[in-house]
Amino acid sequence: MKSFKKVVSLFLISALALGAFAGCGSKEAAKEEVKEEAKVLRVSMALGESEWEVMKEKVFPKFEEANNVKIEPLQIEPTDLITKLEAMKEADKMEIDIITQDNMALAQLVDKGLVEDLSEYRELIPAEIIPSLVPVGEFSDKLFFMPYRPNVEINLYNENKFNEYGLKPPTNWDELLEVAKTLKEKEGLGRVAIKGTLDANTTVQLFEFIRQAGGDPLVLNDEGSVKAYTFLQELYKYLSPDTKKADWNTMNKYLATESVYYGANWPFAVNVIVKDGEKEEIKPAMSFTGPVKKSRVLGGEVIGIPVGSQNKELAFEFMKYLMSKETQEILVSEMGWPAARTDAYGEVEEWQQPYFAAVNEAIQVAEARPNVVYWDVVDKALNDALREIAIEGKDVKETLDKYAAIIEEAKNK
């Protein structure tokens, strides 16, 4: 009898032990399951609706499948991003894992200690990345951002209208002025436009004119800047009335509806006007040169990782994915974005090739804007100076002296 009880006891002990083991196994499995379900990468970008569609349908799915992760897209504008990251860092609760940020809104992120130093990960940058894009992400010899999306404006013109008046796209300032004069004389209305909304859109144009004349936008009253604003004062009389409303978005409409025959915009405009709008007569024109040189603004976005990101390892994988040939080819062919890599134009369709030839030409002469924490002061000074000089007809040198002093004061704060 004793032996029977002993056997039963051993059986019960074994059963309990097995149950406990099985229970632990179930709990561990459950934990793993929960852990997998919680695998989310929160990505901040500032994109238009059609751009988000491409990201969600063409770009994100492959990464999600390969890494067993769900991407949570966050639409945050560049200026709002700084405020949000500051609040999250202060609360010690970072809720963003990776950011793509306008390359003109980087200085404050670094200055406020909101992004990780990526210097030791520099080798992640592929050899095929355009070399001039890398310094944009460097501050004090440290790498804080990696390249992913360069951008540069190209000139677009209405070939039918230019042929009608025997005109060719301008190659220098003199020809630009002559084209603007001719079109206004022929039609009684200006048909050349710059982006004149007196905000960041206009700043891009002003930066280019100043650099083309050998000036420095951070100085503003030097010889080159005076030449640029003097030229713009003359040119402005012959520009389209739409200039005052022309920005990155409306320029597409003005070119497509033929209220403007010549203007500049970012390359995404090509897909909007030519592909979707079927305005095949809108052709690309090479950059024109100023008294000193050609110069375009190197715009675009870079990739960074917020300090405190809870998924840094995945963020690095996504960073590599955005820089890959596969992803860059999607961004080029589907969105008309310039590529960050030299080998990512293989999927470009035949009709797109002349436009990307203009993009590549423009990138060769593109210069990054100075990334200073007082850029908002510079931005306002450049635009206020244009308003007073070109629209109100004030003296060029006196006006630039006034705004140069404002910039210098901001610099020394």
Short mmCIF file of N, CA, C and O in Angstrom, two decimals, residues 276-353:
data_model
loop_
_atom_site.label_atom_id
_atom_site.label_comp_id
_atom_site.label_asym_id
_atom_site.label_seq_id
_atom_site.Cartn_x
_atom_site.Cartn_y
_atom_site.Cartn_z
N ASP A 276 0.74 63.49 -65.08
CA ASP A 276 -0.68 63.50 -64.71
C ASP A 276 -1.46 64.54 -65.51
O ASP A 276 -2.60 64.31 -65.89
N GLY A 277 -0.85 65.70 -65.75
CA GLY A 277 -1.55 66.78 -66.45
C GLY A 277 -1.44 66.70 -67.96
O GLY A 277 -2.08 67.49 -68.67
N GLU A 278 -0.61 65.80 -68.45
CA GLU A 278 -0.43 65.58 -69.90
C GLU A 278 -0.02 66.85 -70.63
O GLU A 278 -0.42 67.08 -71.77
N LYS A 279 0.73 67.70 -69.98
CA LYS A 279 1.24 68.93 -70.63
C LYS A 279 2.67 68.64 -71.12
O LYS A 279 3.65 69.11 -70.54
N GLU A 280 2.74 67.91 -72.21
CA GLU A 280 4.05 67.48 -72.71
C GLU A 280 4.88 68.63 -73.27
O GLU A 280 6.08 68.50 -73.47
N GLU A 281 4.24 69.80 -73.53
CA GLU A 281 4.99 70.94 -74.03
C GLU A 281 5.79 71.66 -72.93
O GLU A 281 6.57 72.55 -73.23
N ILE A 282 5.55 71.27 -71.67
CA ILE A 282 6.37 71.83 -70.59
C ILE A 282 7.68 71.06 -70.56
O ILE A 282 7.72 69.88 -70.22
N LYS A 283 8.75 71.75 -70.94
CA LYS A 283 10.05 71.10 -71.08
C LYS A 283 11.04 71.59 -70.01
O LYS A 283 10.88 72.68 -69.47
N PRO A 284 12.08 70.79 -69.77
CA PRO A 284 13.10 71.22 -68.81
C PRO A 284 14.12 72.15 -69.46
O PRO A 284 14.42 72.00 -70.65
N ALA A 285 14.60 73.11 -68.72
CA ALA A 285 15.66 74.01 -69.20
C ALA A 285 16.85 73.93 -68.24
O ALA A 285 16.67 73.78 -67.03
N MET A 286 18.03 74.04 -68.78
CA MET A 286 19.22 74.00 -67.94
C MET A 286 19.29 75.26 -67.06
O MET A 286 18.64 76.28 -67.35
N SER A 287 20.07 75.22 -66.01
CA SER A 287 20.23 76.37 -65.12
C SER A 287 20.90 77.52 -65.86
O SER A 287 21.78 77.30 -66.69
N PHE A 288 20.48 78.76 -65.56
CA PHE A 288 21.17 79.91 -66.15
C PHE A 288 22.28 80.38 -65.20
O PHE A 288 22.25 80.09 -64.00
N THR A 289 23.23 81.08 -65.75
CA THR A 289 24.36 81.54 -64.94
C THR A 289 24.22 83.02 -64.61
O THR A 289 23.63 83.79 -65.39
N GLY A 290 24.77 83.41 -63.46
CA GLY A 290 24.78 84.82 -63.08
C GLY A 290 26.10 85.46 -63.44
O GLY A 290 26.89 84.87 -64.20
N PRO A 291 26.40 86.62 -62.90
CA PRO A 291 27.67 87.29 -63.22
C PRO A 291 28.90 86.48 -62.81
O PRO A 291 29.98 86.66 -63.38
N VAL A 292 28.74 85.60 -61.83
CA VAL A 292 29.90 84.83 -61.34
C VAL A 292 29.80 83.35 -61.69
O VAL A 292 30.78 82.74 -62.14
N LYS A 293 28.63 82.75 -61.52
CA LYS A 293 28.54 81.29 -61.71
C LYS A 293 27.09 80.85 -61.74
O LYS A 293 26.17 81.64 -61.52
N LYS A 294 26.89 79.57 -62.01
CA LYS A 294 25.60 78.93 -61.79
C LYS A 294 25.51 78.52 -60.31
O LYS A 294 26.53 78.18 -59.71
N SER A 295 24.32 78.54 -59.78
CA SER A 295 24.16 78.06 -58.41
C SER A 295 22.69 77.71 -58.17
O SER A 295 21.80 78.46 -58.55
N ARG A 296 22.47 76.56 -57.59
CA ARG A 296 21.12 76.18 -57.18
C ARG A 296 21.16 75.83 -55.70
O ARG A 296 22.22 75.51 -55.15
N VAL A 297 20.01 75.83 -55.08
CA VAL A 297 19.93 75.45 -53.67
C VAL A 297 19.85 73.93 -53.55
O VAL A 297 19.06 73.29 -54.25
N LEU A 298 20.68 73.37 -52.69
CA LEU A 298 20.60 71.95 -52.39
C LEU A 298 19.58 71.76 -51.28
O LEU A 298 19.86 72.00 -50.11
N GLY A 299 18.38 71.39 -51.66
CA GLY A 299 17.34 71.16 -50.67
C GLY A 299 17.20 69.68 -50.37
O GLY A 299 18.07 68.89 -50.69
N GLY A 300 16.08 69.33 -49.74
CA GLY A 300 15.83 67.92 -49.48
C GLY A 300 15.79 67.59 -48.00
O GLY A 300 15.68 68.46 -47.15
N GLU A 301 15.89 66.31 -47.74
CA GLU A 301 15.76 65.82 -46.37
C GLU A 301 16.88 64.83 -46.02
O GLU A 301 17.46 64.21 -46.92
N VAL A 302 17.13 64.70 -44.75
CA VAL A 302 18.11 63.73 -44.25
C VAL A 302 17.45 62.88 -43.17
O VAL A 302 16.34 63.17 -42.74
N ILE A 303 18.15 61.85 -42.72
CA ILE A 303 17.59 60.91 -41.74
C ILE A 303 18.32 61.06 -40.41
O ILE A 303 19.55 61.14 -40.37
N GLY A 304 17.57 61.07 -39.33
CA GLY A 304 18.17 61.13 -38.00
C GLY A 304 17.44 60.23 -37.02
O GLY A 304 16.32 59.76 -37.30
N ILE A 305 18.07 59.97 -35.89
CA ILE A 305 17.45 59.16 -34.84
C ILE A 305 17.34 60.00 -33.58
O ILE A 305 18.35 60.49 -33.06
N PRO A 306 16.14 60.21 -33.08
CA PRO A 306 15.97 61.02 -31.87
C PRO A 306 16.67 60.38 -30.66
O PRO A 306 16.67 59.15 -30.52
N VAL A 307 17.21 61.19 -29.81
CA VAL A 307 17.79 60.70 -28.56
C VAL A 307 16.67 60.07 -27.73
O VAL A 307 15.63 60.70 -27.51
N GLY A 308 16.86 58.84 -27.31
CA GLY A 308 15.85 58.15 -26.53
C GLY A 308 14.96 57.23 -27.35
O GLY A 308 14.03 56.62 -26.81
N SER A 309 15.25 57.10 -28.65
CA SER A 309 14.47 56.18 -29.49
C SER A 309 14.47 54.78 -28.87
O SER A 309 15.51 54.28 -28.46
N GLN A 310 13.30 54.17 -28.82
CA GLN A 310 13.19 52.85 -28.19
C GLN A 310 13.47 51.70 -29.15
O GLN A 310 13.47 50.54 -28.77
N ASN A 311 13.68 52.03 -30.41
CA ASN A 311 13.94 50.98 -31.42
C ASN A 311 15.12 51.37 -32.30
O ASN A 311 15.01 51.39 -33.53
N LYS A 312 16.23 51.66 -31.68
CA LYS A 312 17.38 52.15 -32.43
C LYS A 312 17.87 51.14 -33.47
O LYS A 312 18.25 51.49 -34.58
N GLU A 313 17.88 49.86 -33.09
CA GLU A 313 18.38 48.84 -34.02
C GLU A 313 17.53 48.80 -35.29
O GLU A 313 18.05 48.77 -36.40
N LEU A 314 16.23 48.82 -35.10
CA LEU A 314 15.33 48.83 -36.26
C LEU A 314 15.46 50.13 -37.04
O LEU A 314 15.36 50.15 -38.27
N ALA A 315 15.66 51.22 -36.30
CA ALA A 315 15.81 52.53 -36.96
C ALA A 315 17.02 52.53 -37.89
O ALA A 315 16.96 53.05 -39.01
N PHE A 316 18.11 51.90 -37.45
CA PHE A 316 19.29 51.81 -38.32
C PHE A 316 18.99 50.96 -39.55
O PHE A 316 19.44 51.27 -40.66
N GLU A 317 18.25 49.88 -39.37
CA GLU A 317 17.89 49.04 -40.52
C GLU A 317 17.02 49.81 -41.51
O GLU A 317 17.21 49.70 -42.73
N PHE A 318 16.09 50.62 -40.98
CA PHE A 318 15.22 51.41 -41.87
C PHE A 318 16.03 52.51 -42.57
O PHE A 318 15.79 52.82 -43.74
N MET A 319 16.99 53.04 -41.85
CA MET A 319 17.88 54.05 -42.43
C MET A 319 18.63 53.46 -43.62
O MET A 319 18.71 54.07 -44.69
N LYS A 320 19.16 52.26 -43.45
CA LYS A 320 19.87 51.58 -44.55
C LYS A 320 18.93 51.29 -45.71
O LYS A 320 19.29 51.43 -46.88
N TYR A 321 17.70 50.92 -45.37
CA TYR A 321 16.70 50.61 -46.39
C TYR A 321 16.36 51.84 -47.24
O TYR A 321 16.22 51.75 -48.46
N LEU A 322 16.23 53.00 -46.59
CA LEU A 322 15.92 54.23 -47.34
C LEU A 322 17.05 54.62 -48.28
O LEU A 322 16.83 55.23 -49.31
N MET A 323 18.29 54.28 -47.90
CA MET A 323 19.44 54.62 -48.74
C MET A 323 19.73 53.55 -49.79
O MET A 323 20.61 53.73 -50.63
N SER A 324 19.00 52.45 -49.78
CA SER A 324 19.29 51.35 -50.70
C SER A 324 18.92 51.70 -52.14
O SER A 324 18.06 52.56 -52.39
N LYS A 325 19.54 51.02 -53.09
CA LYS A 325 19.24 51.22 -54.52
C LYS A 325 17.77 50.91 -54.80
O LYS A 325 17.10 51.65 -55.54
N GLU A 326 17.28 49.84 -54.19
CA GLU A 326 15.90 49.42 -54.40
C GLU A 326 14.92 50.54 -54.03
O GLU A 326 14.02 50.87 -54.81
N THR A 327 15.09 51.12 -52.84
CA THR A 327 14.17 52.17 -52.40
C THR A 327 14.35 53.44 -53.20
O THR A 327 13.37 54.10 -53.59
N GLN A 328 15.59 53.81 -53.45
CA GLN A 328 15.85 55.04 -54.19
C GLN A 328 15.23 54.98 -55.59
O GLN A 328 14.72 55.98 -56.10
N GLU A 329 15.25 53.82 -56.21
CA GLU A 329 14.65 53.69 -57.54
C GLU A 329 13.14 53.88 -57.49
O GLU A 329 12.55 54.47 -58.40
N ILE A 330 12.52 53.43 -56.41
CA ILE A 330 11.07 53.65 -56.26
C ILE A 330 10.78 55.14 -56.10
O ILE A 330 9.86 55.68 -56.72
N LEU A 331 11.58 55.82 -55.28
CA LEU A 331 11.35 57.24 -55.04
C LEU A 331 11.54 58.05 -56.32
O LEU A 331 10.84 59.04 -56.55
N VAL A 332 12.49 57.65 -57.14
CA VAL A 332 12.75 58.36 -58.40
C VAL A 332 11.60 58.13 -59.39
O VAL A 332 11.01 59.07 -59.92
N SER A 333 11.28 56.87 -59.63
CA SER A 333 10.31 56.56 -60.69
C SER A 333 8.88 56.87 -60.29
O SER A 333 8.07 57.29 -61.12
N GLU A 334 8.54 56.68 -59.02
CA GLU A 334 7.15 56.87 -58.60
C GLU A 334 6.83 58.30 -58.19
O GLU A 334 5.70 58.75 -58.29
N MET A 335 7.85 59.02 -57.66
CA MET A 335 7.56 60.35 -57.14
C MET A 335 8.30 61.47 -57.88
O MET A 335 8.10 62.64 -57.62
N GLY A 336 9.23 61.08 -58.76
CA GLY A 336 10.00 62.10 -59.46
C GLY A 336 11.03 62.77 -58.58
O GLY A 336 11.51 63.85 -58.91
N TRP A 337 11.37 62.16 -57.43
CA TRP A 337 12.40 62.74 -56.56
C TRP A 337 13.78 62.49 -57.17
O TRP A 337 14.02 61.41 -57.74
N PRO A 338 14.70 63.43 -57.02
CA PRO A 338 16.09 63.15 -57.40
C PRO A 338 16.64 62.04 -56.51
O PRO A 338 16.25 61.91 -55.35
N ALA A 339 17.55 61.26 -57.04
CA ALA A 339 18.12 60.16 -56.25
C ALA A 339 19.30 60.62 -55.42
O ALA A 339 20.05 61.49 -55.82
N ALA A 340 19.44 59.99 -54.26
CA ALA A 340 20.61 60.25 -53.42
C ALA A 340 21.80 59.43 -53.90
O ALA A 340 22.93 59.67 -53.51
N ARG A 341 21.53 58.43 -54.75
CA ARG A 341 22.58 57.53 -55.25
C ARG A 341 22.84 57.79 -56.74
O ARG A 341 21.97 58.23 -57.46
N THR A 342 24.03 57.47 -57.15
CA THR A 342 24.40 57.66 -58.55
C THR A 342 23.90 56.52 -59.43
O THR A 342 23.93 56.63 -60.66
N ASP A 343 23.45 55.43 -58.81
CA ASP A 343 23.07 54.25 -59.60
C ASP A 343 21.57 53.95 -59.53
O ASP A 343 21.15 52.81 -59.74
N ALA A 344 20.75 54.97 -59.22
CA ALA A 344 19.33 54.69 -58.99
C ALA A 344 18.41 55.23 -60.07
O ALA A 344 17.24 55.48 -59.84
N TYR A 345 18.94 55.44 -61.28
CA TYR A 345 18.09 55.96 -62.35
C TYR A 345 17.73 54.88 -63.37
O TYR A 345 17.23 55.18 -64.45
N GLY A 346 17.98 53.62 -63.02
CA GLY A 346 17.72 52.53 -63.95
C GLY A 346 16.26 52.34 -64.28
O GLY A 346 15.92 51.82 -65.34
N GLU A 347 15.36 52.75 -63.37
CA GLU A 347 13.94 52.54 -63.58
C GLU A 347 13.24 53.76 -64.18
O GLU A 347 12.03 53.77 -64.33
N VAL A 348 14.00 54.79 -64.50
CA VAL A 348 13.40 56.01 -65.05
C VAL A 348 12.87 55.74 -66.46
O VAL A 348 13.59 55.20 -67.31
N GLU A 349 11.63 56.13 -66.71
CA GLU A 349 11.03 55.91 -68.03
C GLU A 349 11.62 56.90 -69.05
O GLU A 349 12.15 57.95 -68.68
N GLU A 350 11.45 56.58 -70.33
CA GLU A 350 12.08 57.38 -71.38
C GLU A 350 11.63 58.84 -71.35
O GLU A 350 12.43 59.75 -71.51
N TRP A 351 10.32 59.07 -71.10
CA TRP A 351 9.83 60.45 -71.10
C TRP A 351 10.42 61.26 -69.96
O TRP A 351 10.53 62.50 -70.04
N GLN A 352 10.82 60.58 -68.85
CA GLN A 352 11.36 61.28 -67.69
C GLN A 352 12.83 61.68 -67.87
O GLN A 352 13.33 62.56 -67.16
N GLN A 353 13.51 61.02 -68.82
CA GLN A 353 14.96 61.17 -68.88
C GLN A 353 15.45 62.61 -69.12
O GLN A 353 16.41 63.04 -68.48
#
